[in-house]
Every structure is written in structure tokens, then in C-alpha cells.
PDB file of C-alpha atoms and ligand atoms in Angstrom:
ATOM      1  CA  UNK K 255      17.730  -1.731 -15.619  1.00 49.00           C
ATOM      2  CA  UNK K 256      17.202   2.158 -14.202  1.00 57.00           C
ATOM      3  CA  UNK K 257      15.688   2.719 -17.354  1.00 62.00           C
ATOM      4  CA  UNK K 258      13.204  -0.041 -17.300  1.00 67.00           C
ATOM      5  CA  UNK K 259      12.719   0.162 -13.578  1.00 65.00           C
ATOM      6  CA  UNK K 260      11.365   3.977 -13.946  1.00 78.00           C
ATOM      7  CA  UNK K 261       9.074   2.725 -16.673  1.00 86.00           C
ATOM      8  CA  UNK K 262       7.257   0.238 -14.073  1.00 87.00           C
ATOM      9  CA  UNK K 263       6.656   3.468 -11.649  1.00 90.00           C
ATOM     10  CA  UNK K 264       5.447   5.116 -14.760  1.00 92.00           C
ATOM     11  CA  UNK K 265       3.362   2.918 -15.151  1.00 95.00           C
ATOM     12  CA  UNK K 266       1.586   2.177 -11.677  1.00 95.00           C
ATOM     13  CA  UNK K 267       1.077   5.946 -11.654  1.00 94.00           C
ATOM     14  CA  UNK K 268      -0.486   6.185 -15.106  1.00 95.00           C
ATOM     15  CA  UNK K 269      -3.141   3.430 -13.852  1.00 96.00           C
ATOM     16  CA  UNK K 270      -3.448   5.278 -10.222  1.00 96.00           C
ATOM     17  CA  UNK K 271      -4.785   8.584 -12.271  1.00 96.00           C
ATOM     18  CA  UNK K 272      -7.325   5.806 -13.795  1.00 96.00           C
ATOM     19  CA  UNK K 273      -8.330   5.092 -10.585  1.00 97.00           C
ATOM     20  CA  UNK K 274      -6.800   1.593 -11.000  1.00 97.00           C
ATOM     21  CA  UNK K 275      -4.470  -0.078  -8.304  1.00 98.00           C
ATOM     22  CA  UNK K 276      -2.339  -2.048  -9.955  1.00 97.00           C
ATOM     23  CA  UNK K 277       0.239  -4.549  -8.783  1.00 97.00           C
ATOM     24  CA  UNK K 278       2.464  -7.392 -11.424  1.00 96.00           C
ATOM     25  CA  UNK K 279       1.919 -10.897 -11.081  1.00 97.00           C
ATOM     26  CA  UNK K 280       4.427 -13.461 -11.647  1.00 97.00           C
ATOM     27  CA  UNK K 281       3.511 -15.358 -14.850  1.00 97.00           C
ATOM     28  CA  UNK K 282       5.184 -18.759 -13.569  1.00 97.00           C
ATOM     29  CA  UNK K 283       4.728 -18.667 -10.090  1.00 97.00           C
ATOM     30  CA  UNK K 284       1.281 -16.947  -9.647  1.00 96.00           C
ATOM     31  CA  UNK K 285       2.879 -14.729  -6.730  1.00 96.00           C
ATOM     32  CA  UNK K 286       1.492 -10.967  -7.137  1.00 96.00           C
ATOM     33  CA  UNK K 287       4.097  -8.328  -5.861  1.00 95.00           C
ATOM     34  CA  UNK K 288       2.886  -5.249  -4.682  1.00 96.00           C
ATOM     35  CA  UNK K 289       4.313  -2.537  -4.863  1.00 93.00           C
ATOM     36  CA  UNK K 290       5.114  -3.529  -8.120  1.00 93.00           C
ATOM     37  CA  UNK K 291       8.318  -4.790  -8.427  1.00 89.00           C
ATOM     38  CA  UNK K 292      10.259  -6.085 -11.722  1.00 88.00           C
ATOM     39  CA  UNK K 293      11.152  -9.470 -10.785  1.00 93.00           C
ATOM     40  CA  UNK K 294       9.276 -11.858  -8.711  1.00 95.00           C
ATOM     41  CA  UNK K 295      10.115 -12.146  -4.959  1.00 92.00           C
ATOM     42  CA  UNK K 296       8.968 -15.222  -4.681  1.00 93.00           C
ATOM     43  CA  UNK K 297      10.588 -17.441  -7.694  1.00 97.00           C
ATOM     44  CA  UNK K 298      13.075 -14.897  -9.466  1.00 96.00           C
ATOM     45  CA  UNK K 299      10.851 -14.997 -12.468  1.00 95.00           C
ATOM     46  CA  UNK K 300      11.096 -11.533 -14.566  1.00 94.00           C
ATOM     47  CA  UNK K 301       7.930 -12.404 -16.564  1.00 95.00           C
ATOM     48  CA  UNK K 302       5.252 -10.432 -14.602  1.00 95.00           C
ATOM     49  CA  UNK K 303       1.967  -9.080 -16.175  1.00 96.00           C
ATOM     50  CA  UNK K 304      -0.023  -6.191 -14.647  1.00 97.00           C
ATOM     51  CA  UNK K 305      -2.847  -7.192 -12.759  1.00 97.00           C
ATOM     52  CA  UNK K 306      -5.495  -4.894 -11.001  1.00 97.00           C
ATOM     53  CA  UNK K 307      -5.344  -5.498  -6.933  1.00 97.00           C
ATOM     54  CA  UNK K 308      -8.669  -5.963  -5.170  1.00 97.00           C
ATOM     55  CA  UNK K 309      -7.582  -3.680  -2.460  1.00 97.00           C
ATOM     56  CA  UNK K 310      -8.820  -6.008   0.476  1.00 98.00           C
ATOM     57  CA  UNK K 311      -5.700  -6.078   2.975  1.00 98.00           C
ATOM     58  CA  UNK K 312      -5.629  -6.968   6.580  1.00 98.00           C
ATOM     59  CA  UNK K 313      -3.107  -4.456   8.750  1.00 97.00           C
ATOM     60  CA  UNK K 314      -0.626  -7.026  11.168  1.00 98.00           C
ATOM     61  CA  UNK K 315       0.825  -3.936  13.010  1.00 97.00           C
ATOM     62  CA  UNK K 316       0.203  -0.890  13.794  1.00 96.00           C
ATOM     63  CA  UNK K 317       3.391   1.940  14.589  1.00 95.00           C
ATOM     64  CA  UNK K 318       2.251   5.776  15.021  1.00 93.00           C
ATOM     65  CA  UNK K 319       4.496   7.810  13.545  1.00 87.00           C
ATOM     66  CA  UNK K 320       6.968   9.873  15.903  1.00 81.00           C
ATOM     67  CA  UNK K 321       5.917  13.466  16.102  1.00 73.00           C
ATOM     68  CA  UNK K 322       8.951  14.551  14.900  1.00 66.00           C
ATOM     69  CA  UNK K 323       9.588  12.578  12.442  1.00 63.00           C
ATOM     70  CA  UNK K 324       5.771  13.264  10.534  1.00 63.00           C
ATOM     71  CA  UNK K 325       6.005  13.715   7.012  1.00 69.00           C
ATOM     72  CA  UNK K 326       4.961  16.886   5.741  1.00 71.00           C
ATOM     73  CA  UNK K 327       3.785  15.083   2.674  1.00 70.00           C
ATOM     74  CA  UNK K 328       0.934  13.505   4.914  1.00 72.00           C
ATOM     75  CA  UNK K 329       0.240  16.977   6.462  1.00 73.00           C
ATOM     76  CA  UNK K 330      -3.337  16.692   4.682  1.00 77.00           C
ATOM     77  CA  UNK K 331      -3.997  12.867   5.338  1.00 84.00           C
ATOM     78  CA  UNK K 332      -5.323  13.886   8.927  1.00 85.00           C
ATOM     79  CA  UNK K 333      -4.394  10.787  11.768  1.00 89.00           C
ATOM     80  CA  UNK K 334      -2.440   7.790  10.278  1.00 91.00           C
ATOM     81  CA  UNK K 335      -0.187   5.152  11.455  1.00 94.00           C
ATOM     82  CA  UNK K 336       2.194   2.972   9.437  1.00 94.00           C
ATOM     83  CA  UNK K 337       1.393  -1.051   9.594  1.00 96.00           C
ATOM     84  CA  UNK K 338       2.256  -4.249   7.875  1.00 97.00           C
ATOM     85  CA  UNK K 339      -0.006  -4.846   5.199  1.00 98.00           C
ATOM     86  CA  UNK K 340      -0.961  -7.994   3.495  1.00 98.00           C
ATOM     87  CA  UNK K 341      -3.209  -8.225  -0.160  1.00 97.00           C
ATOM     88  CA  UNK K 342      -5.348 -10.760  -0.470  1.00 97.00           C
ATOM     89  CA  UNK K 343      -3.237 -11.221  -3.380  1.00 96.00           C
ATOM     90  CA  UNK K 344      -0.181 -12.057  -0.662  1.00 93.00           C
ATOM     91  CA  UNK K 345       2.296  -9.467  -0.805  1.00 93.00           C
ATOM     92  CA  UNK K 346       3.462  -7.953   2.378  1.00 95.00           C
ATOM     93  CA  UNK K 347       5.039  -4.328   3.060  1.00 95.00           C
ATOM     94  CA  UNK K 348       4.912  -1.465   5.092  1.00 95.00           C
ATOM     95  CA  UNK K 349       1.742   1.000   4.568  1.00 96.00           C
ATOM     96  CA  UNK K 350       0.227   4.159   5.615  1.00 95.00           C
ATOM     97  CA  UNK K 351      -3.186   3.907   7.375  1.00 95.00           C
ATOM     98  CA  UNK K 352      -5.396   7.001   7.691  1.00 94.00           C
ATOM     99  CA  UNK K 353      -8.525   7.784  10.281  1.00 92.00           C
ATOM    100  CA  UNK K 354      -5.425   5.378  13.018  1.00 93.00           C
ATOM    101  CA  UNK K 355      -5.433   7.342  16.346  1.00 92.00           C
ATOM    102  CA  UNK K 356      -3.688   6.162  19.681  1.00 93.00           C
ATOM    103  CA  UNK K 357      -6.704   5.926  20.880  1.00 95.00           C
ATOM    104  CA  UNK K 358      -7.683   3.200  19.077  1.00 95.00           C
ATOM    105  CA  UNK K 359      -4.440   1.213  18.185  1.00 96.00           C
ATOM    106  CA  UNK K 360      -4.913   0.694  21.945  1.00 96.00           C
ATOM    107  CA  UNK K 361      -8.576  -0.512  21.622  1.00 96.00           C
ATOM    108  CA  UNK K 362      -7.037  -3.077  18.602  1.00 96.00           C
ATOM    109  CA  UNK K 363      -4.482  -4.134  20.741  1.00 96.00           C
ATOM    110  CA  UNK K 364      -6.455  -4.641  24.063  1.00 96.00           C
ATOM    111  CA  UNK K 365      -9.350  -6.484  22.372  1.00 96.00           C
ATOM    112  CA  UNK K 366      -6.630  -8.493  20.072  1.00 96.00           C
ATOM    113  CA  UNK K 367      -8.243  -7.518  17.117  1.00 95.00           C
ATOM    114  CA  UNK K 368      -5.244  -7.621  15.034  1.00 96.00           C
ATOM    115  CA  UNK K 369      -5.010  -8.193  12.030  1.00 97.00           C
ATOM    116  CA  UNK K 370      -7.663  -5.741  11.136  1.00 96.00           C
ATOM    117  CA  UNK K 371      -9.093  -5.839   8.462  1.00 97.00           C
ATOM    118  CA  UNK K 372      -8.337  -2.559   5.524  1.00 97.00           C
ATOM    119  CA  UNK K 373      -8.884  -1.847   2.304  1.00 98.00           C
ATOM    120  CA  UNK K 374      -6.665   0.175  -0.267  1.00 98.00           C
ATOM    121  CA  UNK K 375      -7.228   3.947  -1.507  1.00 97.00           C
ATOM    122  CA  UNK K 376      -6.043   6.059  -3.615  1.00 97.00           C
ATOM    123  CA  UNK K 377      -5.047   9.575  -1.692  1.00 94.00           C
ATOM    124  CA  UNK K 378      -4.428  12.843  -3.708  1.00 91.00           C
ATOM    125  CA  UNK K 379      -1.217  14.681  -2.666  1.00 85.00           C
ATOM    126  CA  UNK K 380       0.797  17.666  -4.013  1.00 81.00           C
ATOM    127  CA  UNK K 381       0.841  16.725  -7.937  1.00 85.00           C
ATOM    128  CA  UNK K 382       0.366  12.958  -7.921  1.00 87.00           C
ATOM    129  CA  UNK K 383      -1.367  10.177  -6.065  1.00 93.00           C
ATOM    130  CA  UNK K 384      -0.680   7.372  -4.219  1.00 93.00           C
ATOM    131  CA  UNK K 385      -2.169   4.132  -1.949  1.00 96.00           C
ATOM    132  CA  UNK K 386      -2.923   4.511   1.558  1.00 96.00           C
ATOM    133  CA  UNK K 387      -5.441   1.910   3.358  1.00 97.00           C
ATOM    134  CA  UNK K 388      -8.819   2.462   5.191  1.00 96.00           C
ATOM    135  CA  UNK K 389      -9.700   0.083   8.100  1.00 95.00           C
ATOM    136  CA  UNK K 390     -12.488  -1.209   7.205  1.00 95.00           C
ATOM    137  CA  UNK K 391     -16.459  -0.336   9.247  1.00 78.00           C
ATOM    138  CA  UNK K 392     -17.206  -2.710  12.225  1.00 60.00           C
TER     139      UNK K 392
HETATM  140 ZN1   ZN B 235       7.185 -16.163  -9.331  1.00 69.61          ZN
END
């Protein structure tokens, strides 16, 4: 299971050095689980295929992140927040958002904007990559 598990990250980063965001669809169910996971979330199933996400999300809440507890991993990433994301494929889970200031998580809330519409990139740290969203230009 640990063995097969690993292979699965292995993978998703392979495909993110290709410039491809991938997440694994549920061959019975249709459900596409992103991050990928090994079995489906939604059924159980454990026959999932690859499948290349579109990257169009929508962000349903928006947290700053505690000045303290910043990661130093994101030192580079410039202003960001954390926020529920959904695919257009579906899946839910917790994201980073860059270019998200206090500023304007007000202006989202006060104008009831949420959710905002984002969109998926792929972000260069120390020795790998990995997905952070954009909101998307008004
Ligand atoms: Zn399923």
C-alpha cells in the first residue's frame, strides 16, 4: 500500500515537470479526485485512470495565513492565503492562493463575491514543483 501510494506522488510530480496537472478519475463512478488519491472518495472504487485537470477552480474561502505560522517554503510565492478549492472536475480541498492580500479578501467579502473564481498553476520551489491557484482577472 506505502509502496504503491509513493508511486501515485511519483507520478503527479513526473507530469507537474511536463507541465501537466494531473488528477485520477474514478473509472466506475466518474468522480475525479484531486489531489490524486488511490481510491475513489466518492464510491470506494480503486480503478482510477489519470486524467489531466482543466485547472478552472472557484476559491469558497479565503484564511490568511498567521504570521507566525508562514511557511518558509512559500517565502518566494509573495502574498497568499489558503482557501477551499473546488475543480470543475468536483473535488474539494484546501489550497494555496497567491497575489491574496487582506486588503482584498475584505473587498471579496464585502461585495460577496465569493466563490471567486481561480485557476490552477504550477509554482517552482526549492527542487520540485507544485499547484497553487491564481484568481482569475475581473
Ligand atoms: Zn467512484
Amino acid at each position: 500500500m506505502a509502496i504503491k501510494l509513493e508511486k501515485v506522488v511519483e507520478t503527479f510530480y513526473q507530469k507537474l515537470e511536463e507541465g501537466k496537472i494531473m488528477g485520477k478519475k474514478c473509472t466506475k463512478c466518474g468522480a475525479v479526485e484531486f489531489p490524486p488519491v488511490y481510491a475513489c472518495n466518492s464510491c470506494g472504487c480503486w480503478d482510477m485512470e489519470w486524467v489531466e485537470i482543466s485547472g478552472k477552480a472557484k476559491m469558497h474561502s479565503i484564511v490568511m495565513p498567521a504570521p507566525l505560522s508562514t511557511k518558509p517554503e512559500y517565502k518566494n510565492l509573495g502574498k497568499y492565503a489558503y482557501g477551499e478549492i473546488e475543480l470543475e472536475e468536483g473535488s474539494r480541498f484546501n489550497g494555496v492562493v497567491r497575489g491574496m492580500t487582506k486588503k482584498k479578501r475584505k473587498e471579496i467579502l464585502a461585495a460577496g463575491k465569493l466563490p471567486v473564481p481561480c485557476h490552477a498553476a504550477i509554482y517552482q520551489r526549492d527542487g520540485y514543483k507544485t499547484v497553487v491557484f491564481d484568481l482569475d482577472e475581473e
